[in-house]
Coordinates of C-alpha atoms in Angstrom, one line a residue:
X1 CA 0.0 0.0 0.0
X2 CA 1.4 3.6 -1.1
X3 CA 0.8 6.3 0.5
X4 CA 2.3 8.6 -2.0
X5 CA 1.9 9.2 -5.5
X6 CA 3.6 7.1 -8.0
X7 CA 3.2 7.3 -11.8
X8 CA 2.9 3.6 -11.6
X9 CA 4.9 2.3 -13.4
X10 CA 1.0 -4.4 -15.4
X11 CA -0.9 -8.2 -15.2
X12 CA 0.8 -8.5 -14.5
X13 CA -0.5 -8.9 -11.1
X14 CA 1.2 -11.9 -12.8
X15 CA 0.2 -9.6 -15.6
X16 CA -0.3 -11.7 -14.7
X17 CA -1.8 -11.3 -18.2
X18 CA 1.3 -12.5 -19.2
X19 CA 3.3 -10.5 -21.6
X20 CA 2.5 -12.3 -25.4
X21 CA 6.3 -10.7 -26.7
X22 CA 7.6 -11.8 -23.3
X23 CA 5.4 -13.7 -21.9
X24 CA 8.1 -14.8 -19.0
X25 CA 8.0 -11.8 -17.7
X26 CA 4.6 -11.8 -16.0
X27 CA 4.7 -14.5 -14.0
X28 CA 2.5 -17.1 -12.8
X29 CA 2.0 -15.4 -9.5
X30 CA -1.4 -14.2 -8.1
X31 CA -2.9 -13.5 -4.3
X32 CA -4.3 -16.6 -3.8
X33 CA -1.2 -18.4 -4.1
X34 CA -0.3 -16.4 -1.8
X35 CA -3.0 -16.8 0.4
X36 CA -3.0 -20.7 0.0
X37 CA 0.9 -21.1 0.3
X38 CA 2.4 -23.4 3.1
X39 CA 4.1 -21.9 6.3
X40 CA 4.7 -18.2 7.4
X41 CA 7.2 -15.7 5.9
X42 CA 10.8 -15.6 6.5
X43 CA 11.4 -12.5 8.7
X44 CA 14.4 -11.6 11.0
X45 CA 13.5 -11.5 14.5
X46 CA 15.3 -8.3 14.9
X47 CA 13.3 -5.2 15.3
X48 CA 12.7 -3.2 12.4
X49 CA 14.1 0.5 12.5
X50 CA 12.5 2.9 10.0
X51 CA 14.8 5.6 11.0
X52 CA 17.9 3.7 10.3
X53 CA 20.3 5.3 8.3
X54 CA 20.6 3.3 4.6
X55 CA 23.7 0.7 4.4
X56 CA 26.0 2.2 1.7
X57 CA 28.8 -0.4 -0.6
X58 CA 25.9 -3.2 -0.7
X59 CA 25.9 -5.7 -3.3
X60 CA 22.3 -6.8 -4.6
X61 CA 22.0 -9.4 -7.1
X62 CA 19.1 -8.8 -9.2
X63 CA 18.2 -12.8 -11.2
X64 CA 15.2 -12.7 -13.0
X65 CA 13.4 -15.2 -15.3
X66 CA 15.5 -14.7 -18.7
X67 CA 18.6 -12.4 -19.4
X68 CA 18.2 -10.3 -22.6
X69 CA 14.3 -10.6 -22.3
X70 CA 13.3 -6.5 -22.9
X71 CA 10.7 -6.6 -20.1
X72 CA 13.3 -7.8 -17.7
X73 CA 15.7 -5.9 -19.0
X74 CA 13.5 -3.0 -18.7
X75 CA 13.1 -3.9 -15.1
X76 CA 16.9 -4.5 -14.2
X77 CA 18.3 -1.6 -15.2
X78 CA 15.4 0.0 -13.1
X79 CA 17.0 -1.5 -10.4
X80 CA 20.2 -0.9 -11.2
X81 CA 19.3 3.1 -11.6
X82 CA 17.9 3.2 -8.3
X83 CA 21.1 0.9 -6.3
X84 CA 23.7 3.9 -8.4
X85 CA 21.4 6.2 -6.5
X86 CA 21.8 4.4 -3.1
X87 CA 25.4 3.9 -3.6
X88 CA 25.4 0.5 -3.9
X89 CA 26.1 -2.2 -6.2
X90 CA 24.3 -4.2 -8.8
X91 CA 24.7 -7.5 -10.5
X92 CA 22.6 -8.9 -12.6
X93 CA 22.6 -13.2 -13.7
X94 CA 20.6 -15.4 -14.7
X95 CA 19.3 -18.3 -17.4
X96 CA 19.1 -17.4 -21.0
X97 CA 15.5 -19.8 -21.0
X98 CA 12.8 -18.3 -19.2
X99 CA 11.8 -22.4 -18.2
X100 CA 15.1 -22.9 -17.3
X101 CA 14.4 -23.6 -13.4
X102 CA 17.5 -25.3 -12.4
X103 CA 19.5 -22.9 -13.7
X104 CA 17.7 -20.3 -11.7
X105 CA 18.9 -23.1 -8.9
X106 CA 22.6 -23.0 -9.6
X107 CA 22.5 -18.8 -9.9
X108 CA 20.9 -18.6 -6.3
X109 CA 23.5 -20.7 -5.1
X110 CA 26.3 -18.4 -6.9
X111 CA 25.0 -15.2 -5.4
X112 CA 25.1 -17.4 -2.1
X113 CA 28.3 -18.1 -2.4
X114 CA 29.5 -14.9 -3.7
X115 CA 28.2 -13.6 -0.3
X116 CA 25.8 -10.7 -2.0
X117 CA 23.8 -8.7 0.4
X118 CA 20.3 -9.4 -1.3
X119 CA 18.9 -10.5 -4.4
X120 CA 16.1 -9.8 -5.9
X121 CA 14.7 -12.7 -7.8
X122 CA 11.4 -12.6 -10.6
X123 CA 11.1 -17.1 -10.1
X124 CA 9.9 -19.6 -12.5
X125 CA 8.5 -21.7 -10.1
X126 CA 6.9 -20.5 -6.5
X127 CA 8.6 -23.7 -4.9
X128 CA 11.9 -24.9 -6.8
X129 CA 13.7 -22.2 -5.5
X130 CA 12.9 -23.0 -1.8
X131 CA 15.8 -24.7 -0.6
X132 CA 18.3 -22.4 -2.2
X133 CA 16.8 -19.5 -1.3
X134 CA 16.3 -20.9 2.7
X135 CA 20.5 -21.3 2.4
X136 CA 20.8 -17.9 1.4
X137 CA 18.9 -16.7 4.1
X138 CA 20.4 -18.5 6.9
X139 CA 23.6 -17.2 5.7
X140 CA 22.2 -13.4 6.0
X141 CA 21.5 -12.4 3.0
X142 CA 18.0 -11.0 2.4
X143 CA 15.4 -12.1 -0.2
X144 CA 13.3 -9.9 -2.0
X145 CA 11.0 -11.4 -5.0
X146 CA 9.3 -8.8 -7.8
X147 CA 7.3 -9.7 -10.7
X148 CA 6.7 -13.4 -9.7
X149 CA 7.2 -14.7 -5.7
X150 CA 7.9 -17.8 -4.4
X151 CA 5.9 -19.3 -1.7
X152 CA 6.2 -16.5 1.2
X153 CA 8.4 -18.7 3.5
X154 CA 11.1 -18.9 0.9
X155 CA 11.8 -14.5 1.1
X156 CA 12.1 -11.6 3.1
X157 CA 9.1 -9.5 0.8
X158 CA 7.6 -9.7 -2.5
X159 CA 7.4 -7.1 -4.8
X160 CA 4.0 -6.8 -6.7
X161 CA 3.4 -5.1 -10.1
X162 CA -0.3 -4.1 -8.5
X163 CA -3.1 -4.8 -6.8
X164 CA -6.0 -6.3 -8.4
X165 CA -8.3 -3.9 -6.9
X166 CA -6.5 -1.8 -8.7
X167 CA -6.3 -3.3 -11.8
X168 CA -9.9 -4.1 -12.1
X169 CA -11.2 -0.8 -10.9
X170 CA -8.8 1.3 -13.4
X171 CA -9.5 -0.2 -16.6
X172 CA -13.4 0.3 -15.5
X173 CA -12.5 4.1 -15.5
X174 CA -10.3 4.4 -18.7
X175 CA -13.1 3.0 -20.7
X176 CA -15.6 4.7 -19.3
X177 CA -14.1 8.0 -19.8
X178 CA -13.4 7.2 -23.6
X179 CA -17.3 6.1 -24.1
X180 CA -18.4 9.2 -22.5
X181 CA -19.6 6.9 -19.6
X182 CA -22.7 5.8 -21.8
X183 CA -23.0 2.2 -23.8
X184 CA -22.3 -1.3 -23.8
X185 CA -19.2 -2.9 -23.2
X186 CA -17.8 -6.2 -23.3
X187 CA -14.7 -8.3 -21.5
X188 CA -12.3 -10.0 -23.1
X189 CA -10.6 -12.3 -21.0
X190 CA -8.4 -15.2 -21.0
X191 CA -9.3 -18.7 -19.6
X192 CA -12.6 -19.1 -17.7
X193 CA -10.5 -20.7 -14.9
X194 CA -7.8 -17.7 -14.7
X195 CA -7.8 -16.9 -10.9
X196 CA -6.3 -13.5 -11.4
X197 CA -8.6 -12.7 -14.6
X198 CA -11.4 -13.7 -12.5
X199 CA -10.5 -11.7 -9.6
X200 CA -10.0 -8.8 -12.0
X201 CA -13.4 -9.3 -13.5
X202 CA -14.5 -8.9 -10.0
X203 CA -13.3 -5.5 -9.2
X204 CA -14.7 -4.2 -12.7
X205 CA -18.4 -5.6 -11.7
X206 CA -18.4 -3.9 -8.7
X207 CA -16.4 -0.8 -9.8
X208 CA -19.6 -0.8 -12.2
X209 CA -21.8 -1.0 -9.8
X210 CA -20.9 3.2 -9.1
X211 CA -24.1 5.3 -10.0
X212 CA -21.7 7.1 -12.4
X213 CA -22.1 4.1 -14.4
X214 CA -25.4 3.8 -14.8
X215 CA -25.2 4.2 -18.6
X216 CA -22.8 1.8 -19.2
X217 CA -24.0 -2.2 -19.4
X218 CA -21.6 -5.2 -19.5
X219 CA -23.1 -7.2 -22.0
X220 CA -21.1 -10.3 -22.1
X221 CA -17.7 -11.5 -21.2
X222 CA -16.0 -14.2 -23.9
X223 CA -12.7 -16.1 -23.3
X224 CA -9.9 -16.1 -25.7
X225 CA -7.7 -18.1 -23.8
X226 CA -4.4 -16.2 -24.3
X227 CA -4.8 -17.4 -27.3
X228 CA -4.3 -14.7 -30.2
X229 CA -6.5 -16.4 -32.6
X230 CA -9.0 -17.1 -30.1
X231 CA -9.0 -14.0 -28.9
X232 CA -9.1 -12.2 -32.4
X233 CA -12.4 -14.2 -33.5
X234 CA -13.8 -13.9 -29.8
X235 CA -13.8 -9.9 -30.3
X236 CA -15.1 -10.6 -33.7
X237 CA -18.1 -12.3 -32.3
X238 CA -18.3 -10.1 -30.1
X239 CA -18.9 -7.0 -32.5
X240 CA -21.0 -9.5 -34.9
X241 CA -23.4 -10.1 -31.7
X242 CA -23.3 -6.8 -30.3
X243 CA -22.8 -4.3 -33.4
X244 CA -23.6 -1.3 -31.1
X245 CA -20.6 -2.2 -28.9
X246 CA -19.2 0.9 -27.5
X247 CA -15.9 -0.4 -25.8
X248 CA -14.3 -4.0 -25.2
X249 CA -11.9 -4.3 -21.8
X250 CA -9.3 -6.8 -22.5
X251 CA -7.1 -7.9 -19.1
X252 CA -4.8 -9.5 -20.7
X253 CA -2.1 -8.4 -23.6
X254 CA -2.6 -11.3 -25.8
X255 CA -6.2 -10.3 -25.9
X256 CA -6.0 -6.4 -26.3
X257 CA -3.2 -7.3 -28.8
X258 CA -5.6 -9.6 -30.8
X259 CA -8.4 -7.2 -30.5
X260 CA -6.7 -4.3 -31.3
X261 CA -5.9 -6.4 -34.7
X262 CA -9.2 -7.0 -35.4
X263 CA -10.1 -3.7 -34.7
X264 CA -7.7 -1.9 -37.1
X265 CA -9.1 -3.6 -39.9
X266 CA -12.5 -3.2 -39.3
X267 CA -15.1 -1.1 -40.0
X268 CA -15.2 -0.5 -36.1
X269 CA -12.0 1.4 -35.8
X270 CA -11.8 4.4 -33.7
X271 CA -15.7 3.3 -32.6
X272 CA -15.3 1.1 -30.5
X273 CA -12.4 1.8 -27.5
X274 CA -10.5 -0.7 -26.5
X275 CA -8.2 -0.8 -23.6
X276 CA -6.9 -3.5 -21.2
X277 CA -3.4 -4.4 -20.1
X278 CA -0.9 -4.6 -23.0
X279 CA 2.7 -3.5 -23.4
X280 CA 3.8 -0.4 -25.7
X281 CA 5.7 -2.5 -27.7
X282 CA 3.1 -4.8 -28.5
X283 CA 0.1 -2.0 -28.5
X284 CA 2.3 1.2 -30.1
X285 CA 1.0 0.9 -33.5
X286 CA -2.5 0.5 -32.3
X287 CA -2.1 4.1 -30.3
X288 CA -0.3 5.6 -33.7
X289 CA -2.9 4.3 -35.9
X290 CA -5.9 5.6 -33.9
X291 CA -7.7 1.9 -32.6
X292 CA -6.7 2.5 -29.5
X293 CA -6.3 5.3 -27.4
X294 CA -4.9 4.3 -24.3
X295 CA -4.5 0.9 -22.3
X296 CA -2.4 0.3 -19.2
X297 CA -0.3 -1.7 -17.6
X298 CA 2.7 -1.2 -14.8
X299 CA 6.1 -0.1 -15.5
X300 CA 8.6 -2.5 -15.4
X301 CA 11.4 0.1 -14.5
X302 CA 9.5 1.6 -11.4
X303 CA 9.0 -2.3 -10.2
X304 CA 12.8 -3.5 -10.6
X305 CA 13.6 0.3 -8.7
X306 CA 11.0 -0.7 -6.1
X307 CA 13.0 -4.2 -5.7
X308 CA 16.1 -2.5 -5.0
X309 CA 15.0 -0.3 -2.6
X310 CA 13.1 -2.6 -0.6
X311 CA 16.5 -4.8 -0.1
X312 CA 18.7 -2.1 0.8
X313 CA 15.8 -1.2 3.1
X314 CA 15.8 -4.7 4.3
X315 CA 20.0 -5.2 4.8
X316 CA 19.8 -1.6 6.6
X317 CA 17.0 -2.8 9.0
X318 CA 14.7 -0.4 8.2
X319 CA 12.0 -3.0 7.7
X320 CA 11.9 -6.8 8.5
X321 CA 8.9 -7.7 6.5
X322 CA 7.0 -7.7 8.7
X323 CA 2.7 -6.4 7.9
X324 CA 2.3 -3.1 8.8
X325 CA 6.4 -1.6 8.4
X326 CA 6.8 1.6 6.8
X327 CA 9.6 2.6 4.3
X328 CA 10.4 5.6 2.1
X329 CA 11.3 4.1 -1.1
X330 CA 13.4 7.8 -2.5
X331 CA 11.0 10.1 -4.6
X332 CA 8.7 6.5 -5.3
X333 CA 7.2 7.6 -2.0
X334 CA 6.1 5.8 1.2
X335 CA 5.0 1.8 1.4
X336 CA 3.6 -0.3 3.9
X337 CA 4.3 -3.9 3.9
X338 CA 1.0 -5.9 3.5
X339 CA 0.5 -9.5 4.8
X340 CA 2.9 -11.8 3.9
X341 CA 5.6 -9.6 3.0
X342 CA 3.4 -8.2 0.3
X343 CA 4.2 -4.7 -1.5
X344 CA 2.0 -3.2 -3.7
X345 CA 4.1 -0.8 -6.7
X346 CA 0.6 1.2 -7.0
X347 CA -1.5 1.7 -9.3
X348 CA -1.2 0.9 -12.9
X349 CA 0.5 3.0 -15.8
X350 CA -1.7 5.0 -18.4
X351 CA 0.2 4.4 -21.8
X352 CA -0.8 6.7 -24.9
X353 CA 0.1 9.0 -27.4
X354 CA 1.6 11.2 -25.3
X355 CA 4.3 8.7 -23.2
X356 CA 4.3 5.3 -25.2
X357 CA 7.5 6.4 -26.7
X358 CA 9.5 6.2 -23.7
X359 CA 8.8 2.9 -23.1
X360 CA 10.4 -0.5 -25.0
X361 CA 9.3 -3.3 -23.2

């Protein structure tokens, strides 16, 4: 939870609408597996200090899912920006396959025994890490997850891209703005099953549910499956079925992507406003071309410099991570650790014609 403004930097909540051009990068993450995880959260049982002056010459090892992927890349040197700032150091390794788990194994084990202060680790897998990551801890060094955590026993804090409330309730009041607040709209998700779609879903009903909406009916919401073909005849049907659509809200970027294809071609361009979560890369000539006019996600940047702070925080003893600490994370603001070690970036980034250019992830 933030208590100050930040210009929020995705799902991806594990995207967790996972990135379709890097589709590693999201995550697998979401609340409930969280929620349904075995055991505590490692914290210290020292007391946490927010007035404790930062640690200076640290070393933070920053491994995420795949080197040379752009979102992680984007992410890194986010991290790396802020550590410079800090005056500390950062190292980056890691697999060159985003499925490569045991690799991510064997580089835990090399930060370990290169005797870094922290890492800060995006994992494959919430519980393969585990037993490498317990050995790191018990030899002092602190663990901070971002983008995709572990089970919470296995770190100090995780990182999130966003809250689902968040997420949900935001893309309810980008469309709704662009449609003038009067029409029908329509969902495009992925998988029926998909916890965090679903819990997305949830926020936008009752985010609808706002007298200021009283002009604006979901109609339906239709599955594509992170599928791009699926999704491109799913919005198809969708227009075909409802040709008075006003707006279609698609939480997940191979969806928007897919729809935002459709779109461009179709008579329906520039009619009916899309938006969703979707990365600039994948979404910039959809902005340029007029289909779309703005979608969001979270900056990838903002979360790696999040990261970073969070473990010097941690190796200074400002916070434990421990529900309910406090810590100023530079000109990101304050954040409160939630339960489990949780932290919340903020609220998601508006991409359009004005910023998408600054962004290549």
């Amino acid at each position: 939870m933030r208590k100050s403004p930040i210009r929020r930097a995705c799902a991806a909540a594990t995207a967790v609408a996972c990135l379709s051009t890097a589709a590693t990068a999201c995550g697998g993450t979401t609340k409930k597996d969280v929620d349904n995880a075995s055991g505590g959260f490692a914290t210290s049982s020292a007391k946490a200090d927010p007035n404790a002056a930062l640690k200076k010459g640290l070393t933070v090892g920053f491994l995420p899912k795949q080197v040379n992927n752009p979102y992680f890349t984007s992410a890194d040197k986010g991290g790396e920006k802020a550590l410079g700032e800090l005056g500390s150091k950062y190292k980056e390794v890691g697999p060159s396959s985003a499925t490569d788990t045991s690799g991510q194994v064997s580089y835990v084990n090399t930060l370990t025994q290169q005797q870094v202060n922290a890492m800060a680790i995006s994992a494959q897998d919430p519980g393969a890490l585990c037993t490498a990551l317990k050995q790191a801890m018990r030899n002092g060094i602190k663990v901070v997850t971002y983008d995709s955590d572990t089970r919470p026993e296995c770190r100090n804090a995780f990182v999130s891209q966003a809250g689902a409330e968040d997420l949900g309730r935001t893309e309810v009041q980008l469309l709704a703005r662009q449609i003038g607040y009067n029409g029908r709209i329509a969902i495009l998700s992925a998988a029926q099953t998909a916890t965090n779609q679903n819990t997305w879903i949830g926020f936008m009903k009752d985010e609808l549910k706002d007298p200021r909406y009283k002009n604006v009916r979901l109609v339906k919401i239709a599955y594509g499956n992170d599928d791009a073909q699926q999704s491109f005849q799913q919005t198809q049907g969708l227009l075909q079925q409802y040709p008075d659509l006003k707006g279609i809200i698609s939480p997940t970027t191979v969806g928007i992507k897919a729809a935002a294809q459709y779109l461009s071609g179709s008579k329906y361009k520039g009619k009916v406003k899309l938006t969703g979560l979707g990365t600039p890369n994948d979404m910039r000539q959809y902005i340029k071309n007029g289909t779309v006019d703005a979608f969001e996600l979270w900056d990838p940047a903002a979360l790696g410099a999040l990261a970073a702070r969070t473990a010097v925080a941690m190796v200074s003893g400002q916070i434990t991570g421990k529900a309910g600490e406090t810590f100023k994370a530079g000109d990101m603001g304050t954040y409160t650790i939630g339960e489990d070690g949780v932290i919340s970036l903020g609220k998601p980034t508006v991409f359009d014609g004005k910023n998408i250019d600054r962004f290549d992830f």
